[in-house]
Amino acid sequence: MCCSLTDLCVLSVFQDGSYLAEFLLEKGYEVHGILRRSSSFNTGRIEHLYQNPQTHTEGNMKLHYGDLTDSTCLVKIINQVKPTEIYNLGAQSHVKISFELAEYTANVDGVGTLRLLDAIKTCGLTNSVKFYQASTSELYGKVQEIPQKETTPFYPRSPYGAAKLYAYWIVVNFREAYNLFAVNGILFNHESPRRGANFVTRKISRSVAKIHLGQLESFSLGNLDSKRDWGHAKDYVEAMWLMLQQEEPEDLVIATGEVHSVREFVEKSFKHVGKTIVWEGKDENEVGRCQETGVIHVKVDSKYYRPTEVVSRVRVRVCVCVCVCSRPPTAQFKTQVQLSCLMFRVLL
């Protein structure tokens, strides 16, 4: 990959952005990231990508303060960088929290995408930039068919899903109206040890690690029977890049084709530290008890329920990796759980 290629990654300090930045730097890109101003350091996941991590000296990764709610700063950054590829990974991406921050979620996830696309147009780069929009399987929500595919009707069940629905269609609109190479990657859930601490997979793995180390006795979850297609973030960021390397822009679904429940994730996590969880009770009175010690480690709390739960979603094997990627996925479900638990046992 030619080193003259320049990438602009919106809000690159989180899970997907950190893996994407690593991936692009290895391919010789100059990576520019946009991150929000914070009173505390929020670059922990990309510290190792600085030329000098101790002094935050920039090399081929350069960071810019900006925000998807500020169109002026987006125009300035895009005009200054003049990127060849733009990856919009910026979002308020927590589904449960989107019910509490519905207006903010719409402003960032929906209208923020419009601001970014309009900035590309304002800077006169519609013919030279390729644009990737991080879409989501939450668009399917109340699923209309199983398995889902690119032509499955959308039925979002959260403010997050509804905001992403607007973003999806405004990308399609700019592609058709201005001939912009713009694509939507409809990504199913993807996890890693870099996942945010308030997402269920990391909450489980961190809690299991703390219990194993004697730092915690129990933790609470919501719907134990909620099922998701969980992939690994490393595979998904490669799929993002592959979508921008195609001859023609096309919206694609990215998934593993396997679904697993939260309950199963809990069981396999505890199994990794030598504990067997036995379930007792029903609904909000259900608990997970350690078979070996009799101690209750898992409880159900209704405050973690979503006002509207999505129907179990499943998609056949990831289309991009089958068609374009020659290597196997980074981690299947069982290995993912082991990686997450092992990582947090080391960190704690």
mmCIF file of C-alpha atoms in Angstrom:
data_model
loop_
_atom_site.group_PDB
_atom_site.id
_atom_site.type_symbol
_atom_site.label_atom_id
_atom_site.label_comp_id
_atom_site.label_asym_id
_atom_site.label_seq_id
_atom_site.Cartn_x
_atom_site.Cartn_y
_atom_site.Cartn_z
ATOM 1 C CA MET A 1 0.000 0.000 0.000
ATOM 2 C CA CYS A 2 1.405 3.341 -1.051
ATOM 3 C CA CYS A 3 2.515 5.496 1.853
ATOM 4 C CA SER A 4 1.004 8.589 0.232
ATOM 5 C CA LEU A 5 -2.498 7.400 1.106
ATOM 6 C CA THR A 6 -4.025 9.391 3.944
ATOM 7 C CA ASP A 7 -6.792 8.142 6.200
ATOM 8 C CA LEU A 8 -9.096 10.220 8.407
ATOM 9 C CA CYS A 9 -10.680 8.188 11.180
ATOM 10 C CA VAL A 10 -13.399 9.937 13.160
ATOM 11 C CA LEU A 11 -12.993 9.359 16.908
ATOM 12 C CA SER A 12 -10.209 6.796 16.695
ATOM 13 C CA VAL A 13 -9.559 6.306 20.411
ATOM 14 C CA PHE A 14 -11.994 3.456 21.043
ATOM 15 C CA GLN A 15 -12.066 -0.247 20.191
ATOM 16 C CA ASP A 16 -12.657 -0.165 16.434
ATOM 17 C CA GLY A 17 -10.644 2.987 15.867
ATOM 18 C CA SER A 18 -7.590 1.666 17.665
ATOM 19 C CA TYR A 19 -7.573 -1.592 15.691
ATOM 20 C CA LEU A 20 -8.254 0.282 12.446
ATOM 21 C CA ALA A 21 -5.416 2.718 13.116
ATOM 22 C CA GLU A 22 -3.033 -0.196 13.751
ATOM 23 C CA PHE A 23 -4.179 -1.934 10.581
ATOM 24 C CA LEU A 24 -3.793 1.153 8.376
ATOM 25 C CA LEU A 25 -0.413 2.132 9.809
ATOM 26 C CA GLU A 26 0.885 -1.356 9.034
ATOM 27 C CA LYS A 27 -0.231 -0.819 5.437
ATOM 28 C CA GLY A 28 1.738 2.426 5.172
ATOM 29 C CA TYR A 29 -1.062 4.958 5.615
ATOM 30 C CA GLU A 30 -0.706 8.293 7.336
ATOM 31 C CA VAL A 31 -3.562 8.169 9.836
ATOM 32 C CA HIS A 32 -5.380 11.251 11.115
ATOM 33 C CA GLY A 33 -7.821 10.763 13.972
ATOM 34 C CA ILE A 34 -10.529 13.068 15.268
ATOM 35 C CA LEU A 35 -11.229 12.892 18.976
ATOM 36 C CA ARG A 36 -13.353 14.875 21.372
ATOM 37 C CA ARG A 37 -11.769 17.107 23.991
ATOM 38 C CA SER A 38 -11.853 15.520 27.438
ATOM 39 C CA SER A 39 -10.635 16.655 30.844
ATOM 40 C CA SER A 40 -9.029 13.232 31.294
ATOM 41 C CA PHE A 41 -6.760 11.308 28.950
ATOM 42 C CA ASN A 42 -8.852 9.121 26.644
ATOM 43 C CA THR A 43 -6.152 7.799 24.321
ATOM 44 C CA GLY A 44 -5.245 4.671 26.278
ATOM 45 C CA ARG A 45 -6.106 2.298 23.437
ATOM 46 C CA ILE A 46 -3.794 4.083 20.980
ATOM 47 C CA GLU A 47 -0.897 5.111 23.237
ATOM 48 C CA HIS A 48 1.326 2.452 21.665
ATOM 49 C CA LEU A 49 0.798 3.971 18.202
ATOM 50 C CA TYR A 50 2.595 7.220 19.024
ATOM 51 C CA GLN A 51 6.136 7.529 17.750
ATOM 52 C CA ASN A 52 7.061 8.144 21.386
ATOM 53 C CA PRO A 53 4.298 6.976 23.769
ATOM 54 C CA GLN A 54 5.944 8.659 26.766
ATOM 55 C CA THR A 55 5.822 12.141 25.236
ATOM 56 C CA HIS A 56 2.874 11.576 22.845
ATOM 57 C CA THR A 57 5.142 12.496 19.964
ATOM 58 C CA GLU A 58 3.254 11.918 16.725
ATOM 59 C CA GLY A 59 4.630 9.919 13.831
ATOM 60 C CA ASN A 60 2.365 8.653 11.056
ATOM 61 C CA MET A 61 -0.610 8.940 13.398
ATOM 62 C CA LYS A 62 -1.798 12.480 14.033
ATOM 63 C CA LEU A 63 -4.747 13.498 16.211
ATOM 64 C CA HIS A 64 -7.091 16.478 15.834
ATOM 65 C CA TYR A 65 -9.619 17.777 18.324
ATOM 66 C CA GLY A 66 -13.078 17.848 16.813
ATOM 67 C CA ASP A 67 -16.669 16.742 17.214
ATOM 68 C CA LEU A 68 -19.452 15.426 14.980
ATOM 69 C CA THR A 69 -21.736 18.104 16.416
ATOM 70 C CA ASP A 70 -19.466 20.898 15.065
ATOM 71 C CA SER A 71 -19.622 21.202 11.274
ATOM 72 C CA THR A 72 -17.083 24.033 11.181
ATOM 73 C CA CYS A 73 -14.311 21.960 12.717
ATOM 74 C CA LEU A 74 -15.077 19.042 10.384
ATOM 75 C CA VAL A 75 -14.698 21.282 7.334
ATOM 76 C CA LYS A 76 -11.412 22.689 8.674
ATOM 77 C CA ILE A 77 -9.916 19.268 9.412
ATOM 78 C CA ILE A 78 -10.966 17.685 6.111
ATOM 79 C CA ASN A 79 -9.723 20.691 4.151
ATOM 80 C CA GLN A 80 -6.387 20.574 5.973
ATOM 81 C CA VAL A 81 -5.824 16.804 5.754
ATOM 82 C CA LYS A 82 -7.392 16.156 2.322
ATOM 83 C CA PRO A 83 -7.732 12.439 3.045
ATOM 84 C CA THR A 84 -8.112 9.689 0.452
ATOM 85 C CA GLU A 85 -10.264 7.567 2.774
ATOM 86 C CA ILE A 86 -12.571 8.552 5.632
ATOM 87 C CA TYR A 87 -13.898 6.093 8.209
ATOM 88 C CA ASN A 88 -16.757 7.427 10.337
ATOM 89 C CA LEU A 89 -16.650 5.395 13.544
ATOM 90 C CA GLY A 90 -17.902 8.255 15.708
ATOM 91 C CA ALA A 91 -21.096 7.570 17.635
ATOM 92 C CA GLN A 92 -22.885 7.314 20.945
ATOM 93 C CA SER A 93 -22.928 3.558 20.479
ATOM 94 C CA HIS A 94 -24.462 2.197 23.678
ATOM 95 C CA VAL A 95 -27.990 1.018 22.860
ATOM 96 C CA LYS A 96 -29.388 1.088 26.413
ATOM 97 C CA ILE A 97 -27.954 4.565 27.079
ATOM 98 C CA SER A 98 -29.479 5.838 23.824
ATOM 99 C CA PHE A 99 -32.917 5.630 25.457
ATOM 100 C CA GLU A 100 -31.706 8.072 28.114
ATOM 101 C CA LEU A 101 -29.733 10.287 25.680
ATOM 102 C CA ALA A 102 -32.035 10.044 22.672
ATOM 103 C CA GLU A 103 -31.581 13.606 21.367
ATOM 104 C CA TYR A 104 -27.803 13.523 21.769
ATOM 105 C CA THR A 105 -27.644 10.131 20.052
ATOM 106 C CA ALA A 106 -29.649 11.466 17.098
ATOM 107 C CA ASN A 107 -27.444 14.558 16.879
ATOM 108 C CA VAL A 108 -24.158 12.623 16.846
ATOM 109 C CA ASP A 109 -25.027 9.342 15.158
ATOM 110 C CA GLY A 110 -27.541 10.665 12.627
ATOM 111 C CA VAL A 111 -26.976 14.341 11.871
ATOM 112 C CA GLY A 112 -23.253 13.983 12.643
ATOM 113 C CA THR A 113 -22.915 11.706 9.624
ATOM 114 C CA LEU A 114 -24.643 14.326 7.471
ATOM 115 C CA ARG A 115 -22.237 17.001 8.744
ATOM 116 C CA LEU A 116 -19.273 14.837 7.779
ATOM 117 C CA LEU A 117 -20.621 14.088 4.304
ATOM 118 C CA ASP A 118 -21.482 17.728 3.749
ATOM 119 C CA ALA A 119 -17.957 18.715 4.820
ATOM 120 C CA ILE A 120 -16.551 16.419 2.112
ATOM 121 C CA LYS A 121 -18.801 18.120 -0.438
ATOM 122 C CA THR A 122 -17.931 21.614 0.834
ATOM 123 C CA CYS A 123 -14.219 20.862 0.489
ATOM 124 C CA GLY A 124 -14.727 19.701 -3.112
ATOM 125 C CA LEU A 125 -13.492 16.156 -2.421
ATOM 126 C CA THR A 126 -16.469 14.085 -3.595
ATOM 127 C CA ASN A 127 -14.484 12.740 -6.553
ATOM 128 C CA SER A 128 -11.333 11.849 -4.616
ATOM 129 C CA VAL A 129 -12.467 10.551 -1.212
ATOM 130 C CA LYS A 130 -13.802 7.112 -0.300
ATOM 131 C CA PHE A 131 -16.154 7.183 2.701
ATOM 132 C CA TYR A 132 -16.965 4.340 5.110
ATOM 133 C CA GLN A 133 -19.934 4.624 7.463
ATOM 134 C CA ALA A 134 -20.063 2.344 10.497
ATOM 135 C CA SER A 135 -23.621 1.091 10.332
ATOM 136 C CA THR A 136 -25.095 -1.527 12.643
ATOM 137 C CA SER A 137 -27.182 -4.685 12.883
ATOM 138 C CA GLU A 138 -29.403 -2.704 15.270
ATOM 139 C CA LEU A 139 -31.054 -1.459 12.068
ATOM 140 C CA TYR A 140 -32.811 -4.828 11.873
ATOM 141 C CA GLY A 141 -34.142 -4.654 15.448
ATOM 142 C CA LYS A 142 -37.507 -6.415 15.159
ATOM 143 C CA VAL A 143 -36.248 -8.702 12.437
ATOM 144 C CA GLN A 144 -38.386 -9.156 9.351
ATOM 145 C CA GLU A 145 -36.616 -12.279 8.094
ATOM 146 C CA ILE A 146 -34.034 -14.831 9.236
ATOM 147 C CA PRO A 147 -31.221 -14.769 8.331
ATOM 148 C CA GLN A 148 -30.801 -11.068 7.604
ATOM 149 C CA LYS A 149 -29.090 -9.868 4.449
ATOM 150 C CA GLU A 150 -28.433 -6.599 2.651
ATOM 151 C CA THR A 151 -32.020 -6.432 1.307
ATOM 152 C CA THR A 152 -33.772 -7.254 4.609
ATOM 153 C CA PRO A 153 -36.186 -4.441 5.626
ATOM 154 C CA PHE A 154 -35.031 -2.349 8.576
ATOM 155 C CA TYR A 155 -37.030 -2.070 11.825
ATOM 156 C CA PRO A 156 -34.872 -0.334 14.500
ATOM 157 C CA ARG A 157 -35.955 -0.731 18.120
ATOM 158 C CA SER A 158 -33.928 1.968 19.868
ATOM 159 C CA PRO A 159 -32.979 5.642 19.469
ATOM 160 C CA TYR A 160 -29.507 4.393 18.527
ATOM 161 C CA GLY A 161 -30.899 2.188 15.768
ATOM 162 C CA ALA A 162 -33.186 4.965 14.515
ATOM 163 C CA ALA A 163 -30.295 7.458 14.374
ATOM 164 C CA LYS A 164 -28.151 4.959 12.503
ATOM 165 C CA LEU A 165 -31.038 4.405 10.073
ATOM 166 C CA TYR A 166 -30.928 8.094 9.107
ATOM 167 C CA ALA A 167 -27.145 7.865 8.748
ATOM 168 C CA TYR A 168 -27.498 4.813 6.489
ATOM 169 C CA TRP A 169 -29.897 6.526 4.093
ATOM 170 C CA ILE A 170 -28.043 9.849 3.995
ATOM 171 C CA VAL A 171 -24.925 7.909 2.915
ATOM 172 C CA VAL A 172 -26.949 6.260 0.150
ATOM 173 C CA ASN A 173 -28.345 9.678 -0.820
ATOM 174 C CA PHE A 174 -24.904 11.311 -1.122
ATOM 175 C CA ARG A 175 -23.622 8.335 -3.100
ATOM 176 C CA GLU A 176 -26.443 8.623 -5.612
ATOM 177 C CA ALA A 177 -26.712 12.420 -5.697
ATOM 178 C CA TYR A 178 -23.001 13.335 -5.857
ATOM 179 C CA ASN A 179 -21.385 10.120 -7.132
ATOM 180 C CA LEU A 180 -19.416 9.848 -3.883
ATOM 181 C CA PHE A 181 -17.762 6.501 -3.178
ATOM 182 C CA ALA A 182 -19.609 5.932 0.088
ATOM 183 C CA VAL A 183 -20.527 2.628 1.734
ATOM 184 C CA ASN A 184 -22.385 1.374 4.791
ATOM 185 C CA GLY A 185 -20.871 -1.543 6.679
ATOM 186 C CA ILE A 186 -23.774 -3.151 8.553
ATOM 187 C CA LEU A 187 -21.716 -4.672 11.344
ATOM 188 C CA PHE A 188 -23.045 -7.196 13.815
ATOM 189 C CA ASN A 189 -21.612 -7.125 17.343
ATOM 190 C CA HIS A 190 -17.836 -7.332 17.526
ATOM 191 C CA GLU A 191 -15.816 -7.522 20.699
ATOM 192 C CA SER A 192 -12.253 -7.551 22.031
ATOM 193 C CA PRO A 193 -10.293 -6.820 25.227
ATOM 194 C CA ARG A 194 -10.459 -3.154 24.122
ATOM 195 C CA ARG A 195 -14.260 -3.032 24.313
ATOM 196 C CA GLY A 196 -15.705 -0.289 26.536
ATOM 197 C CA ALA A 197 -16.204 -1.286 30.180
ATOM 198 C CA ASN A 198 -19.979 -0.674 30.119
ATOM 199 C CA PHE A 199 -20.609 -3.157 27.283
ATOM 200 C CA VAL A 200 -21.894 -6.551 28.406
ATOM 201 C CA THR A 201 -19.014 -8.706 27.128
ATOM 202 C CA ARG A 202 -16.371 -6.672 28.923
ATOM 203 C CA LYS A 203 -18.546 -6.271 32.010
ATOM 204 C CA ILE A 204 -18.770 -10.058 32.239
ATOM 205 C CA SER A 205 -15.085 -10.736 31.574
ATOM 206 C CA ARG A 206 -13.901 -8.042 34.004
ATOM 207 C CA SER A 207 -16.290 -9.229 36.714
ATOM 208 C CA VAL A 208 -15.281 -12.880 36.309
ATOM 209 C CA ALA A 209 -11.614 -11.879 36.538
ATOM 210 C CA LYS A 210 -12.280 -9.890 39.736
ATOM 211 C CA ILE A 211 -14.220 -12.790 41.255
ATOM 212 C CA HIS A 212 -11.367 -15.146 40.398
ATOM 213 C CA LEU A 213 -8.897 -12.798 42.123
ATOM 214 C CA GLY A 214 -11.108 -12.398 45.197
ATOM 215 C CA GLN A 215 -11.907 -8.736 44.500
ATOM 216 C CA LEU A 216 -15.641 -9.205 43.843
ATOM 217 C CA GLU A 217 -18.363 -11.641 44.915
ATOM 218 C CA SER A 218 -21.180 -11.003 42.417
ATOM 219 C CA PHE A 219 -22.388 -8.783 39.576
ATOM 220 C CA SER A 220 -25.734 -8.031 37.921
ATOM 221 C CA LEU A 221 -26.947 -8.344 34.337
ATOM 222 C CA GLY A 222 -30.163 -7.774 32.408
ATOM 223 C CA ASN A 223 -31.711 -10.206 29.923
ATOM 224 C CA LEU A 224 -29.646 -13.400 30.156
ATOM 225 C CA ASP A 225 -31.364 -14.924 27.143
ATOM 226 C CA SER A 226 -30.583 -12.050 24.788
ATOM 227 C CA LYS A 227 -28.696 -13.482 21.810
ATOM 228 C CA ARG A 228 -26.117 -11.806 19.615
ATOM 229 C CA ASP A 229 -23.738 -12.577 16.761
ATOM 230 C CA TRP A 230 -20.368 -11.724 18.350
ATOM 231 C CA GLY A 231 -17.302 -11.398 16.126
ATOM 232 C CA HIS A 232 -13.825 -10.012 16.798
ATOM 233 C CA ALA A 233 -13.105 -6.339 16.128
ATOM 234 C CA LYS A 234 -9.830 -7.117 14.310
ATOM 235 C CA ASP A 235 -11.699 -8.985 11.580
ATOM 236 C CA TYR A 236 -14.312 -6.272 11.274
ATOM 237 C CA VAL A 237 -11.887 -3.377 10.775
ATOM 238 C CA GLU A 238 -10.222 -5.346 7.982
ATOM 239 C CA ALA A 239 -13.667 -5.750 6.427
ATOM 240 C CA MET A 240 -14.129 -1.954 6.638
ATOM 241 C CA TRP A 241 -10.916 -1.424 4.692
ATOM 242 C CA LEU A 242 -11.783 -4.110 2.145
ATOM 243 C CA MET A 243 -15.093 -2.413 1.408
ATOM 244 C CA LEU A 244 -13.228 0.733 0.326
ATOM 245 C CA GLN A 245 -10.895 -1.258 -1.936
ATOM 246 C CA GLN A 246 -13.678 -2.519 -4.216
ATOM 247 C CA GLU A 247 -14.231 -1.207 -7.729
ATOM 248 C CA GLU A 248 -17.775 -0.031 -6.956
ATOM 249 C CA PRO A 249 -19.303 1.121 -3.653
ATOM 250 C CA GLU A 250 -21.647 -1.420 -2.089
ATOM 251 C CA ASP A 251 -23.373 -1.685 1.293
ATOM 252 C CA LEU A 252 -22.565 -5.011 2.980
ATOM 253 C CA VAL A 253 -23.437 -6.991 6.093
ATOM 254 C CA ILE A 254 -20.472 -8.119 8.224
ATOM 255 C CA ALA A 255 -21.104 -11.019 10.628
ATOM 256 C CA THR A 256 -19.916 -14.460 11.744
ATOM 257 C CA GLY A 257 -23.153 -16.396 11.213
ATOM 258 C CA GLU A 258 -23.230 -17.689 14.819
ATOM 259 C CA VAL A 259 -25.441 -16.506 17.680
ATOM 260 C CA HIS A 260 -24.824 -16.988 21.405
ATOM 261 C CA SER A 261 -26.722 -15.833 24.475
ATOM 262 C CA VAL A 262 -25.498 -13.646 27.328
ATOM 263 C CA ARG A 263 -26.103 -16.676 29.552
ATOM 264 C CA GLU A 264 -23.706 -18.739 27.427
ATOM 265 C CA PHE A 265 -21.072 -15.996 27.542
ATOM 266 C CA VAL A 266 -21.299 -16.005 31.355
ATOM 267 C CA GLU A 267 -21.003 -19.779 31.569
ATOM 268 C CA LYS A 268 -17.974 -19.988 29.297
ATOM 269 C CA SER A 269 -16.270 -17.081 31.074
ATOM 270 C CA PHE A 270 -16.558 -18.777 34.466
ATOM 271 C CA LYS A 271 -15.522 -22.094 32.956
ATOM 272 C CA HIS A 272 -12.288 -20.423 31.877
ATOM 273 C CA VAL A 273 -11.410 -19.780 35.549
ATOM 274 C CA GLY A 274 -12.493 -23.240 36.684
ATOM 275 C CA LYS A 275 -16.003 -22.446 37.918
ATOM 276 C CA THR A 276 -19.319 -24.002 36.837
ATOM 277 C CA ILE A 277 -22.386 -21.771 37.015
ATOM 278 C CA VAL A 278 -25.752 -23.372 37.883
ATOM 279 C CA TRP A 279 -28.887 -21.295 37.249
ATOM 280 C CA GLU A 280 -31.692 -21.090 39.817
ATOM 281 C CA GLY A 281 -34.996 -19.192 39.816
ATOM 282 C CA LYS A 282 -36.806 -17.360 37.026
ATOM 283 C CA ASP A 283 -36.900 -13.893 35.461
ATOM 284 C CA GLU A 284 -35.712 -11.167 37.865
ATOM 285 C CA ASN A 285 -35.257 -13.716 40.659
ATOM 286 C CA GLU A 286 -32.818 -15.832 38.655
ATOM 287 C CA VAL A 287 -29.294 -16.204 39.991
ATOM 288 C CA GLY A 288 -26.124 -17.926 38.870
ATOM 289 C CA ARG A 289 -24.567 -20.010 41.629
ATOM 290 C CA CYS A 290 -21.076 -21.513 41.618
ATOM 291 C CA GLN A 291 -21.468 -25.286 41.686
ATOM 292 C CA GLU A 292 -18.126 -25.768 43.442
ATOM 293 C CA THR A 293 -18.577 -23.239 46.284
ATOM 294 C CA GLY A 294 -22.316 -22.527 46.427
ATOM 295 C CA VAL A 295 -21.678 -18.760 46.204
ATOM 296 C CA ILE A 296 -24.038 -16.663 44.065
ATOM 297 C CA HIS A 297 -21.940 -14.816 41.497
ATOM 298 C CA VAL A 298 -24.572 -13.578 39.005
ATOM 299 C CA LYS A 299 -27.850 -11.740 39.656
ATOM 300 C CA VAL A 300 -30.519 -10.248 37.389
ATOM 301 C CA ASP A 301 -31.440 -6.579 37.707
ATOM 302 C CA SER A 302 -34.343 -5.130 35.694
ATOM 303 C CA LYS A 303 -32.582 -1.755 35.411
ATOM 304 C CA TYR A 304 -30.380 -3.320 32.737
ATOM 305 C CA TYR A 305 -33.361 -4.329 30.590
ATOM 306 C CA ARG A 306 -33.911 -2.399 27.369
ATOM 307 C CA PRO A 307 -37.381 -0.812 26.950
ATOM 308 C CA THR A 308 -37.592 -2.697 23.647
ATOM 309 C CA GLU A 309 -35.427 -5.778 23.166
ATOM 310 C CA VAL A 310 -34.391 -6.811 19.677
ATOM 311 C CA VAL A 311 -35.277 -10.211 18.300
ATOM 312 C CA SER A 312 -32.386 -12.657 18.025
ATOM 313 C CA ARG A 313 -30.444 -11.777 14.900
ATOM 314 C CA VAL A 314 -28.384 -14.093 12.745
ATOM 315 C CA ARG A 315 -26.608 -13.635 9.459
ATOM 316 C CA VAL A 316 -24.902 -16.185 7.241
ATOM 317 C CA ARG A 317 -21.097 -16.175 7.105
ATOM 318 C CA VAL A 318 -19.520 -12.751 6.668
ATOM 319 C CA CYS A 319 -19.784 -11.857 2.998
ATOM 320 C CA VAL A 320 -16.691 -9.662 2.701
ATOM 321 C CA CYS A 321 -14.331 -12.141 4.373
ATOM 322 C CA VAL A 322 -15.637 -14.994 2.235
ATOM 323 C CA CYS A 323 -15.335 -13.095 -1.029
ATOM 324 C CA VAL A 324 -12.185 -11.062 -0.462
ATOM 325 C CA CYS A 325 -10.313 -12.060 2.700
ATOM 326 C CA SER A 326 -8.185 -15.188 2.439
ATOM 327 C CA ARG A 327 -7.476 -15.783 6.122
ATOM 328 C CA PRO A 328 -9.747 -17.287 8.817
ATOM 329 C CA PRO A 329 -11.417 -15.094 11.472
ATOM 330 C CA THR A 330 -9.235 -13.940 14.374
ATOM 331 C CA ALA A 331 -11.285 -15.650 17.080
ATOM 332 C CA GLN A 332 -14.398 -17.768 17.213
ATOM 333 C CA PHE A 333 -16.784 -17.378 20.164
ATOM 334 C CA LYS A 334 -15.048 -19.756 22.610
ATOM 335 C CA THR A 335 -11.608 -18.302 21.897
ATOM 336 C CA GLN A 336 -12.948 -14.743 22.200
ATOM 337 C CA VAL A 337 -14.264 -15.439 25.700
ATOM 338 C CA GLN A 338 -10.914 -16.937 26.715
ATOM 339 C CA LEU A 339 -8.990 -13.983 25.295
ATOM 340 C CA SER A 340 -11.176 -11.469 27.125
ATOM 341 C CA CYS A 341 -11.002 -13.248 30.476
ATOM 342 C CA LEU A 342 -7.262 -13.891 30.219
ATOM 343 C CA MET A 343 -6.586 -10.253 29.324
ATOM 344 C CA PHE A 344 -8.458 -8.928 32.359
ATOM 345 C CA ARG A 345 -6.880 -11.446 34.722
ATOM 346 C CA VAL A 346 -3.505 -10.056 33.598
ATOM 347 C CA LEU A 347 -4.597 -6.406 33.829
ATOM 348 C CA LEU A 348 -6.145 -6.760 37.250
#
